CSV table of C-alpha atoms and ligand atoms in Angstrom, one decimal:
chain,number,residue,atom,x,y,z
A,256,UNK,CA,0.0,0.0,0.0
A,257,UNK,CA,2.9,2.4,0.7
A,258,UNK,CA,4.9,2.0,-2.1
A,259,UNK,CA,1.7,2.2,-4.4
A,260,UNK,CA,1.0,5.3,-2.7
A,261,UNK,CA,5.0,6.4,-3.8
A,262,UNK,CA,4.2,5.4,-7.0
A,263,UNK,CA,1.0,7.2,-8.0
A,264,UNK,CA,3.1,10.2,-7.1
A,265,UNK,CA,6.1,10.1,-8.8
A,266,UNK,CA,4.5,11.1,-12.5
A,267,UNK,CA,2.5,14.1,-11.2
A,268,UNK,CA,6.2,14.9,-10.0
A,269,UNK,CA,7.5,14.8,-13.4
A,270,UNK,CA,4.5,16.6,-15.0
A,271,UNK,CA,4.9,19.5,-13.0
A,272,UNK,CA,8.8,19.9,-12.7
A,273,UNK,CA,9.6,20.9,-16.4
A,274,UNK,CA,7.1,23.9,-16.2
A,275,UNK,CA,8.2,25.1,-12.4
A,276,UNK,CA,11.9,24.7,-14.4
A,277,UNK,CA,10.7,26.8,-17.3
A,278,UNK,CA,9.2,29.9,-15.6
A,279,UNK,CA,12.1,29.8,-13.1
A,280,UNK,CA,14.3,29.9,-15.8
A,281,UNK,CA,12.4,32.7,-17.8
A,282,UNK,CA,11.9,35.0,-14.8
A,283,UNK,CA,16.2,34.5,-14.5
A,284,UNK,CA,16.6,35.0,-18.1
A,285,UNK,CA,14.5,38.3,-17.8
A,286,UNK,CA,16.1,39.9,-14.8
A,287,UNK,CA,19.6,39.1,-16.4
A,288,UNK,CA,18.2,41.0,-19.1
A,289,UNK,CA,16.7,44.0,-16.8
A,290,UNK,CA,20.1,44.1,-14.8
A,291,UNK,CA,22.4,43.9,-17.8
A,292,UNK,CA,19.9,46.9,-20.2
A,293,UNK,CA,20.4,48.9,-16.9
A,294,UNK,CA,24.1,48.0,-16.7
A,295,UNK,CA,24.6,49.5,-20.4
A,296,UNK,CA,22.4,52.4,-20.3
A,297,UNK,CA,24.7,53.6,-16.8
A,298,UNK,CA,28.0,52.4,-18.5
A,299,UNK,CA,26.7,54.6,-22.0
A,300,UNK,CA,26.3,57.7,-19.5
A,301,UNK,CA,29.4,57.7,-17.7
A,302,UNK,CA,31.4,57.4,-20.6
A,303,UNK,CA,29.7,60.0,-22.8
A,304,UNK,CA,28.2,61.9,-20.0
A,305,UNK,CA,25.3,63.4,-22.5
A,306,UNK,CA,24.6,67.2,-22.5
A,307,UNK,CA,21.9,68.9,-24.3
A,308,UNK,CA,22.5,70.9,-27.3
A,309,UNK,CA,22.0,74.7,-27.1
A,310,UNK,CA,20.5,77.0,-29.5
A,311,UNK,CA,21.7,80.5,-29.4
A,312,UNK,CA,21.3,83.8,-31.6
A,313,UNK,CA,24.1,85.5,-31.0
A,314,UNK,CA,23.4,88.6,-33.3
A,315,UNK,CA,20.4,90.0,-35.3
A,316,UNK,CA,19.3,92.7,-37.1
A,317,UNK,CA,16.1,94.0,-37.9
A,318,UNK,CA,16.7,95.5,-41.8
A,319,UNK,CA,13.0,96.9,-41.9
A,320,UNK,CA,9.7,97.5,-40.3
A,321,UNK,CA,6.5,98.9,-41.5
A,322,UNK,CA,2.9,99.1,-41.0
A,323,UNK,CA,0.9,98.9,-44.1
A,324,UNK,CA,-1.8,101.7,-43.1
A,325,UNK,CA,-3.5,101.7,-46.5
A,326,UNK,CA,-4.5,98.2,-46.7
A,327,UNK,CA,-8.7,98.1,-46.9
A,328,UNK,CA,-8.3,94.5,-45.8
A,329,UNK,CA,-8.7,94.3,-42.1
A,330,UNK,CA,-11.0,96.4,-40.1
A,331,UNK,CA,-8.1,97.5,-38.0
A,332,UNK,CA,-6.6,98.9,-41.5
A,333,UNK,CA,-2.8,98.0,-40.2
A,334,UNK,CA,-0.4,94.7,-41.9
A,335,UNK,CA,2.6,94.4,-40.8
A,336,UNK,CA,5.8,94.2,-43.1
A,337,UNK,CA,9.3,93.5,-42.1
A,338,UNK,CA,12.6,91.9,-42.9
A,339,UNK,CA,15.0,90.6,-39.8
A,340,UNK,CA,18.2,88.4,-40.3
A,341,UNK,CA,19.1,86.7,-37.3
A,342,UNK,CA,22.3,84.4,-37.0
A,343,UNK,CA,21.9,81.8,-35.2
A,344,UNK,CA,24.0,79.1,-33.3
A,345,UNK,CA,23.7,75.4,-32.4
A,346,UNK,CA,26.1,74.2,-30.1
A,347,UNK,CA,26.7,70.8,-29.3
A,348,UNK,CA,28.5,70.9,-25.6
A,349,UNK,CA,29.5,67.1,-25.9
A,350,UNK,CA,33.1,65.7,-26.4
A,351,UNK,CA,32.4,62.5,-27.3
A,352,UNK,CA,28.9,62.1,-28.9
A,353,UNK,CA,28.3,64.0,-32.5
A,354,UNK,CA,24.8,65.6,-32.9
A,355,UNK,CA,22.4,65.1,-36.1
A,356,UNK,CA,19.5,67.7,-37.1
A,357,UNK,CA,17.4,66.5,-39.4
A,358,UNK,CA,13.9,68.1,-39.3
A,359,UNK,CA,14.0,72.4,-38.4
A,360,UNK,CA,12.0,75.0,-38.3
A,361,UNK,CA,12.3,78.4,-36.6
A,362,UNK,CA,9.1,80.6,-36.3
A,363,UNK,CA,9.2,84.3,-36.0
A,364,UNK,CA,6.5,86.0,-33.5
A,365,UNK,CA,5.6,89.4,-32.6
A,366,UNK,CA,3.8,89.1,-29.3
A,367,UNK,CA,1.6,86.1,-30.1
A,368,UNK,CA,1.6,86.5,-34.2
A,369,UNK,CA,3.4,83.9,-36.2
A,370,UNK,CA,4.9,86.4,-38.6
A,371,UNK,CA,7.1,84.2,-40.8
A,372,UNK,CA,8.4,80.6,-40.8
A,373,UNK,CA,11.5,79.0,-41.9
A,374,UNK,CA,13.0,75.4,-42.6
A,375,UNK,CA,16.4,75.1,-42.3
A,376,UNK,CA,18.5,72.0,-44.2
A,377,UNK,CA,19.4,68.8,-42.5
A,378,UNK,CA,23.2,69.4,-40.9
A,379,UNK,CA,25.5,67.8,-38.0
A,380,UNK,CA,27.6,69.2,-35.0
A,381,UNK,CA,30.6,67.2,-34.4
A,382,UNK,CA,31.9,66.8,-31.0
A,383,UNK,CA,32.4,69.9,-29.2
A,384,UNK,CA,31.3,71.7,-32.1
A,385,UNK,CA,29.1,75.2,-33.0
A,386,UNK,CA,27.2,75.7,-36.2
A,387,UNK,CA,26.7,79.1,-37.1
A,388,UNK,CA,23.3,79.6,-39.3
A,389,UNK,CA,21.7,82.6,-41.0
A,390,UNK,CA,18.1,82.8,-41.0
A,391,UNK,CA,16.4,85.5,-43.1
A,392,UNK,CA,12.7,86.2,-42.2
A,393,UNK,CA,10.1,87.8,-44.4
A,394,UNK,CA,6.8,89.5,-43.0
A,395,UNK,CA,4.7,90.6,-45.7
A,396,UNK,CA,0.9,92.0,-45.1
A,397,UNK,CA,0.3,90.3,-41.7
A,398,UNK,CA,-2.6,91.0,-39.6
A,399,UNK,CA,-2.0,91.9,-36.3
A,400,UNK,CA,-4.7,92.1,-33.3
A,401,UNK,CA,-5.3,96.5,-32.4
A,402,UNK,CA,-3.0,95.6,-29.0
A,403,UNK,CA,-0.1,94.6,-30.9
A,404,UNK,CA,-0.9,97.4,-33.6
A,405,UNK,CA,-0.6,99.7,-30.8
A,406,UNK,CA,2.9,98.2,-29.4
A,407,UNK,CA,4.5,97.6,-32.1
A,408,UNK,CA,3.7,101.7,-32.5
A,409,UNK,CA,5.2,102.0,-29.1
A,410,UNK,CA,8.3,99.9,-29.6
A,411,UNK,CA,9.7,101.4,-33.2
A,412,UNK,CA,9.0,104.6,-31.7
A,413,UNK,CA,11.2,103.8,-28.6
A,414,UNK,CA,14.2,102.2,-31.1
A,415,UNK,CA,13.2,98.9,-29.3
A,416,UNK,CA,11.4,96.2,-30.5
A,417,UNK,CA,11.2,93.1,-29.1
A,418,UNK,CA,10.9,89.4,-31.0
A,419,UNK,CA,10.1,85.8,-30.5
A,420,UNK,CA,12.0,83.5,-32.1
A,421,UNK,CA,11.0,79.6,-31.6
A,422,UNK,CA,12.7,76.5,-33.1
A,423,UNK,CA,11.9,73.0,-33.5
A,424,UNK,CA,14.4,70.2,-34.3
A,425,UNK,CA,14.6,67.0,-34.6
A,426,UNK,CA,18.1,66.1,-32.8
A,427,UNK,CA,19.8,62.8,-32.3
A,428,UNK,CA,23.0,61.9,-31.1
A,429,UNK,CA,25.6,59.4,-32.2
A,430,UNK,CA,27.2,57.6,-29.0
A,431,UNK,CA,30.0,55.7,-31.4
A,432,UNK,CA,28.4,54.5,-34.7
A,433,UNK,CA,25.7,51.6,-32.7
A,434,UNK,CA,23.9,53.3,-30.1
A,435,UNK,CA,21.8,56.2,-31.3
A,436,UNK,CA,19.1,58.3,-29.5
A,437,UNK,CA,16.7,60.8,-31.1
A,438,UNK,CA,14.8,63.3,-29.4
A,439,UNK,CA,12.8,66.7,-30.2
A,440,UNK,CA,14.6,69.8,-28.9
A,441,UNK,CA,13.0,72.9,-28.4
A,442,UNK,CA,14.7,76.7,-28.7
A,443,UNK,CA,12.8,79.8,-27.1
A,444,UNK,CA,14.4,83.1,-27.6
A,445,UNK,CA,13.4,86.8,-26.8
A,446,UNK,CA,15.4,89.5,-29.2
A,447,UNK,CA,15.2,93.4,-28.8
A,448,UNK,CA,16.3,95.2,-31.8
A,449,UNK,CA,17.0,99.0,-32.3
A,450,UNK,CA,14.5,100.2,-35.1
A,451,UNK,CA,16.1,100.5,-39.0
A,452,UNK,CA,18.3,101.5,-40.3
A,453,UNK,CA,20.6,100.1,-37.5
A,454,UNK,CA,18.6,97.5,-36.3
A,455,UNK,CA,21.2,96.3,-34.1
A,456,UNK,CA,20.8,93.7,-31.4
A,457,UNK,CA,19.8,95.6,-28.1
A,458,UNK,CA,19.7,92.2,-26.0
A,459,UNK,CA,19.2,88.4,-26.3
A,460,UNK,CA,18.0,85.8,-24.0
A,461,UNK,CA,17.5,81.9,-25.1
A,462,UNK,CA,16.8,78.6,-23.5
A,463,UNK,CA,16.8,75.5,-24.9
A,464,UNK,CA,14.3,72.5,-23.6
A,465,UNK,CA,13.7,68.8,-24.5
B,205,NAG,C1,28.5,79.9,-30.2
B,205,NAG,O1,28.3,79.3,-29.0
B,205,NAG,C2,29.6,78.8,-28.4
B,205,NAG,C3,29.2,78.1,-27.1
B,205,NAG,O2,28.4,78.8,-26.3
B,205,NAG,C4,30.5,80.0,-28.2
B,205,NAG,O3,31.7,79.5,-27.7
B,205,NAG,C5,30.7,80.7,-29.5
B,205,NAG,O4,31.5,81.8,-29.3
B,205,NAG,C6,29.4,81.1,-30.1
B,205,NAG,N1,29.6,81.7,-31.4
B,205,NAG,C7,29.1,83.0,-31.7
B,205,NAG,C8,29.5,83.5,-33.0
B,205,NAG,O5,28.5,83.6,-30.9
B,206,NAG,C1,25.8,91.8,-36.2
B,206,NAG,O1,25.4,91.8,-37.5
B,206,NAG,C2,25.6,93.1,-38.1
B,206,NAG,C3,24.9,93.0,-39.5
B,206,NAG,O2,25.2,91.9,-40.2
B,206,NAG,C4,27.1,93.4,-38.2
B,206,NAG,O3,27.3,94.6,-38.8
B,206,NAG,C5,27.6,93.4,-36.8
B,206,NAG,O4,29.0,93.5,-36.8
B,206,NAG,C6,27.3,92.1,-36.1
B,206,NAG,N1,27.7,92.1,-34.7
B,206,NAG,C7,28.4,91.2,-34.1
B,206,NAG,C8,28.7,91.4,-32.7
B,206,NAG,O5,28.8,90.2,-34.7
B,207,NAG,C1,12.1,102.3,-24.4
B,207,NAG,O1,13.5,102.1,-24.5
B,207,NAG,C2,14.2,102.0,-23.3
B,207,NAG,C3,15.7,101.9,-23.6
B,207,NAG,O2,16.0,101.9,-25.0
B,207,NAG,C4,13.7,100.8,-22.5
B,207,NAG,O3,14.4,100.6,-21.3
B,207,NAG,C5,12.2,100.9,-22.3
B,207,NAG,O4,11.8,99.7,-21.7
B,207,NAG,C6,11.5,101.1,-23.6
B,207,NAG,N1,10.1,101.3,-23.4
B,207,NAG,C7,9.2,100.6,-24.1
B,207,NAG,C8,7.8,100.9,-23.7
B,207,NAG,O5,9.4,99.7,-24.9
Protein backbone atom coordinates (compact mmCIF):
# COMPACT_ATOMS: atom_id res chain seq x y z
CA UNK A 1 0.00 0.00 0.00
CA UNK A 2 2.93 2.42 0.66
CA UNK A 3 4.87 2.04 -2.07
CA UNK A 4 1.67 2.17 -4.44
CA UNK A 5 0.98 5.27 -2.74
CA UNK A 6 4.95 6.40 -3.77
CA UNK A 7 4.24 5.40 -6.98
CA UNK A 8 1.04 7.18 -7.96
CA UNK A 9 3.13 10.20 -7.12
CA UNK A 10 6.08 10.10 -8.80
CA UNK A 11 4.53 11.07 -12.47
CA UNK A 12 2.46 14.09 -11.15
CA UNK A 13 6.20 14.94 -10.01
CA UNK A 14 7.53 14.77 -13.36
CA UNK A 15 4.55 16.58 -14.97
CA UNK A 16 4.91 19.52 -13.01
CA UNK A 17 8.80 19.88 -12.69
CA UNK A 18 9.62 20.92 -16.42
CA UNK A 19 7.07 23.86 -16.16
CA UNK A 20 8.22 25.09 -12.40
CA UNK A 21 11.88 24.66 -14.36
CA UNK A 22 10.67 26.79 -17.26
CA UNK A 23 9.17 29.85 -15.58
CA UNK A 24 12.10 29.79 -13.12
CA UNK A 25 14.33 29.86 -15.82
CA UNK A 26 12.38 32.68 -17.78
CA UNK A 27 11.95 35.03 -14.82
CA UNK A 28 16.22 34.50 -14.52
CA UNK A 29 16.55 34.97 -18.06
CA UNK A 30 14.51 38.33 -17.84
CA UNK A 31 16.12 39.92 -14.75
CA UNK A 32 19.63 39.12 -16.44
CA UNK A 33 18.23 40.97 -19.12
CA UNK A 34 16.74 44.03 -16.81
CA UNK A 35 20.11 44.05 -14.79
CA UNK A 36 22.36 43.95 -17.78
CA UNK A 37 19.87 46.92 -20.19
CA UNK A 38 20.42 48.92 -16.89
CA UNK A 39 24.13 48.03 -16.70
CA UNK A 40 24.62 49.52 -20.42
CA UNK A 41 22.42 52.36 -20.31
CA UNK A 42 24.71 53.56 -16.84
CA UNK A 43 28.01 52.37 -18.50
CA UNK A 44 26.72 54.59 -22.03
CA UNK A 45 26.26 57.65 -19.51
CA UNK A 46 29.39 57.71 -17.69
CA UNK A 47 31.37 57.39 -20.58
CA UNK A 48 29.66 60.05 -22.75
CA UNK A 49 28.22 61.95 -19.99
CA UNK A 50 25.34 63.41 -22.47
CA UNK A 51 24.59 67.20 -22.48
CA UNK A 52 21.85 68.86 -24.30
CA UNK A 53 22.46 70.93 -27.31
CA UNK A 54 22.05 74.65 -27.05
CA UNK A 55 20.50 76.96 -29.46
CA UNK A 56 21.71 80.54 -29.37
CA UNK A 57 21.35 83.77 -31.60
CA UNK A 58 24.13 85.51 -30.99
CA UNK A 59 23.36 88.61 -33.33
CA UNK A 60 20.45 89.97 -35.31
CA UNK A 61 19.29 92.68 -37.13
CA UNK A 62 16.14 94.00 -37.92
CA UNK A 63 16.71 95.48 -41.75
CA UNK A 64 13.01 96.91 -41.91
CA UNK A 65 9.70 97.52 -40.33
CA UNK A 66 6.51 98.90 -41.55
CA UNK A 67 2.92 99.08 -40.99
CA UNK A 68 0.88 98.88 -44.12
CA UNK A 69 -1.84 101.72 -43.12
CA UNK A 70 -3.48 101.71 -46.51
CA UNK A 71 -4.52 98.24 -46.72
CA UNK A 72 -8.70 98.08 -46.92
CA UNK A 73 -8.28 94.47 -45.81
CA UNK A 74 -8.71 94.27 -42.05
CA UNK A 75 -11.03 96.35 -40.06
CA UNK A 76 -8.06 97.47 -37.97
CA UNK A 77 -6.59 98.89 -41.49
CA UNK A 78 -2.82 98.00 -40.24
CA UNK A 79 -0.40 94.68 -41.95
CA UNK A 80 2.57 94.40 -40.83
CA UNK A 81 5.76 94.18 -43.09
CA UNK A 82 9.26 93.47 -42.08
CA UNK A 83 12.59 91.94 -42.92
CA UNK A 84 14.98 90.58 -39.83
CA UNK A 85 18.17 88.44 -40.33
CA UNK A 86 19.06 86.74 -37.25
CA UNK A 87 22.26 84.41 -37.04
CA UNK A 88 21.95 81.84 -35.24
CA UNK A 89 23.98 79.08 -33.32
CA UNK A 90 23.67 75.37 -32.36
CA UNK A 91 26.07 74.22 -30.05
CA UNK A 92 26.71 70.84 -29.35
CA UNK A 93 28.49 70.88 -25.58
CA UNK A 94 29.54 67.11 -25.92
CA UNK A 95 33.08 65.70 -26.38
CA UNK A 96 32.40 62.53 -27.29
CA UNK A 97 28.87 62.08 -28.90
CA UNK A 98 28.28 63.97 -32.49
CA UNK A 99 24.83 65.63 -32.89
CA UNK A 100 22.41 65.12 -36.06
CA UNK A 101 19.51 67.67 -37.11
CA UNK A 102 17.36 66.53 -39.40
CA UNK A 103 13.94 68.12 -39.34
CA UNK A 104 13.96 72.40 -38.42
CA UNK A 105 11.97 74.98 -38.33
CA UNK A 106 12.26 78.41 -36.62
CA UNK A 107 9.11 80.59 -36.27
CA UNK A 108 9.16 84.32 -35.99
CA UNK A 109 6.53 86.03 -33.55
CA UNK A 110 5.58 89.41 -32.58
CA UNK A 111 3.82 89.10 -29.30
CA UNK A 112 1.61 86.09 -30.12
CA UNK A 113 1.57 86.50 -34.22
CA UNK A 114 3.45 83.86 -36.18
CA UNK A 115 4.94 86.40 -38.60
CA UNK A 116 7.09 84.21 -40.80
CA UNK A 117 8.43 80.61 -40.79
CA UNK A 118 11.52 79.04 -41.91
CA UNK A 119 13.03 75.38 -42.64
CA UNK A 120 16.36 75.08 -42.35
CA UNK A 121 18.50 72.01 -44.18
CA UNK A 122 19.37 68.82 -42.46
CA UNK A 123 23.21 69.37 -40.85
CA UNK A 124 25.48 67.84 -37.97
CA UNK A 125 27.59 69.17 -34.98
CA UNK A 126 30.59 67.21 -34.38
CA UNK A 127 31.92 66.77 -30.98
CA UNK A 128 32.36 69.88 -29.18
CA UNK A 129 31.31 71.68 -32.06
CA UNK A 130 29.11 75.16 -32.98
CA UNK A 131 27.19 75.70 -36.21
CA UNK A 132 26.67 79.06 -37.06
CA UNK A 133 23.32 79.61 -39.33
CA UNK A 134 21.69 82.60 -40.98
CA UNK A 135 18.05 82.76 -40.97
CA UNK A 136 16.36 85.48 -43.15
CA UNK A 137 12.68 86.15 -42.24
CA UNK A 138 10.08 87.79 -44.41
CA UNK A 139 6.84 89.46 -43.04
CA UNK A 140 4.68 90.57 -45.67
CA UNK A 141 0.88 92.01 -45.09
CA UNK A 142 0.26 90.25 -41.65
CA UNK A 143 -2.63 90.96 -39.60
CA UNK A 144 -1.99 91.93 -36.27
CA UNK A 145 -4.66 92.10 -33.32
CA UNK A 146 -5.31 96.51 -32.37
CA UNK A 147 -3.00 95.58 -29.01
CA UNK A 148 -0.14 94.60 -30.94
CA UNK A 149 -0.87 97.42 -33.57
CA UNK A 150 -0.62 99.73 -30.81
CA UNK A 151 2.87 98.18 -29.35
CA UNK A 152 4.54 97.61 -32.13
CA UNK A 153 3.73 101.67 -32.55
CA UNK A 154 5.23 102.04 -29.06
CA UNK A 155 8.28 99.88 -29.60
CA UNK A 156 9.72 101.43 -33.21
CA UNK A 157 9.05 104.59 -31.65
CA UNK A 158 11.21 103.83 -28.64
CA UNK A 159 14.18 102.18 -31.07
CA UNK A 160 13.23 98.93 -29.32
CA UNK A 161 11.35 96.23 -30.53
CA UNK A 162 11.17 93.11 -29.08
CA UNK A 163 10.88 89.37 -30.99
CA UNK A 164 10.06 85.81 -30.47
CA UNK A 165 11.96 83.50 -32.10
CA UNK A 166 10.96 79.56 -31.62
CA UNK A 167 12.71 76.53 -33.13
CA UNK A 168 11.89 73.03 -33.45
CA UNK A 169 14.37 70.22 -34.32
CA UNK A 170 14.64 67.02 -34.62
CA UNK A 171 18.09 66.15 -32.81
CA UNK A 172 19.75 62.79 -32.31
CA UNK A 173 22.97 61.92 -31.07
CA UNK A 174 25.55 59.40 -32.22
CA UNK A 175 27.18 57.64 -28.97
CA UNK A 176 30.03 55.72 -31.42
CA UNK A 177 28.38 54.50 -34.69
CA UNK A 178 25.67 51.56 -32.71
CA UNK A 179 23.94 53.35 -30.13
CA UNK A 180 21.77 56.19 -31.30
CA UNK A 181 19.13 58.31 -29.45
CA UNK A 182 16.69 60.78 -31.07
CA UNK A 183 14.81 63.26 -29.36
CA UNK A 184 12.80 66.73 -30.21
CA UNK A 185 14.60 69.83 -28.93
CA UNK A 186 12.97 72.88 -28.44
CA UNK A 187 14.71 76.68 -28.68
CA UNK A 188 12.76 79.80 -27.11
CA UNK A 189 14.42 83.13 -27.55
CA UNK A 190 13.35 86.81 -26.79
CA UNK A 191 15.42 89.49 -29.22
CA UNK A 192 15.22 93.39 -28.81
CA UNK A 193 16.32 95.18 -31.76
CA UNK A 194 17.04 99.05 -32.35
CA UNK A 195 14.52 100.23 -35.13
CA UNK A 196 16.07 100.53 -38.98
CA UNK A 197 18.26 101.50 -40.29
CA UNK A 198 20.56 100.06 -37.51
CA UNK A 199 18.59 97.48 -36.26
CA UNK A 200 21.21 96.28 -34.05
CA UNK A 201 20.80 93.67 -31.39
CA UNK A 202 19.78 95.60 -28.10
CA UNK A 203 19.68 92.19 -25.99
CA UNK A 204 19.24 88.38 -26.31
CA UNK A 205 17.96 85.84 -24.04
CA UNK A 206 17.54 81.86 -25.07
CA UNK A 207 16.78 78.59 -23.45
CA UNK A 208 16.82 75.47 -24.95
CA UNK A 209 14.29 72.54 -23.61
CA UNK A 210 13.75 68.85 -24.54
C1 LIG B 1 28.47 79.89 -30.24
O1 LIG B 1 28.34 79.26 -28.97
C2 LIG B 1 29.56 78.81 -28.41
C3 LIG B 1 29.23 78.08 -27.14
O2 LIG B 1 28.38 78.80 -26.32
C4 LIG B 1 30.49 79.97 -28.18
O3 LIG B 1 31.72 79.51 -27.66
C5 LIG B 1 30.70 80.69 -29.50
O4 LIG B 1 31.51 81.84 -29.29
C6 LIG B 1 29.37 81.10 -30.11
N1 LIG B 1 29.60 81.74 -31.39
C7 LIG B 1 29.14 82.96 -31.67
C8 LIG B 1 29.48 83.51 -33.02
O5 LIG B 1 28.48 83.61 -30.88
C1 LIG C 1 25.80 91.77 -36.20
O1 LIG C 1 25.37 91.81 -37.55
C2 LIG C 1 25.58 93.08 -38.15
C3 LIG C 1 24.94 93.04 -39.52
O2 LIG C 1 25.23 91.85 -40.21
C4 LIG C 1 27.08 93.39 -38.21
O3 LIG C 1 27.29 94.64 -38.79
C5 LIG C 1 27.61 93.37 -36.79
O4 LIG C 1 29.01 93.55 -36.80
C6 LIG C 1 27.28 92.06 -36.10
N1 LIG C 1 27.67 92.14 -34.71
C7 LIG C 1 28.41 91.20 -34.13
C8 LIG C 1 28.70 91.40 -32.68
O5 LIG C 1 28.82 90.22 -34.75
C1 LIG D 1 12.12 102.31 -24.36
O1 LIG D 1 13.52 102.13 -24.51
C2 LIG D 1 14.24 101.99 -23.30
C3 LIG D 1 15.73 101.85 -23.61
O2 LIG D 1 15.99 101.94 -24.96
C4 LIG D 1 13.72 100.76 -22.52
O3 LIG D 1 14.40 100.65 -21.27
C5 LIG D 1 12.23 100.89 -22.29
O4 LIG D 1 11.75 99.70 -21.69
C6 LIG D 1 11.52 101.11 -23.61
N1 LIG D 1 10.11 101.29 -23.39
C7 LIG D 1 9.17 100.59 -24.05
C8 LIG D 1 7.75 100.94 -23.75
O5 LIG D 1 9.45 99.72 -24.86
Amino acid sequence: MHSHRHDLKLPNQRRTKPTTWFIAFFCAVLWVMIILGGLIVLIVYLVFRPKNPRFDIPNATLNAIYLDTNAQLTSDGSLLNSDVTILTNFTNPNQKVKIDYSYMVIELYYMNTLIATTSVNPFSAGKAESKLLGIHFVTSQVKLSSDEIQQIRKEVGNNTVKFDVQGKFRTRSNFGSLIRYSYWLHGRCTIVLAGPPYGTLISHKCITKR
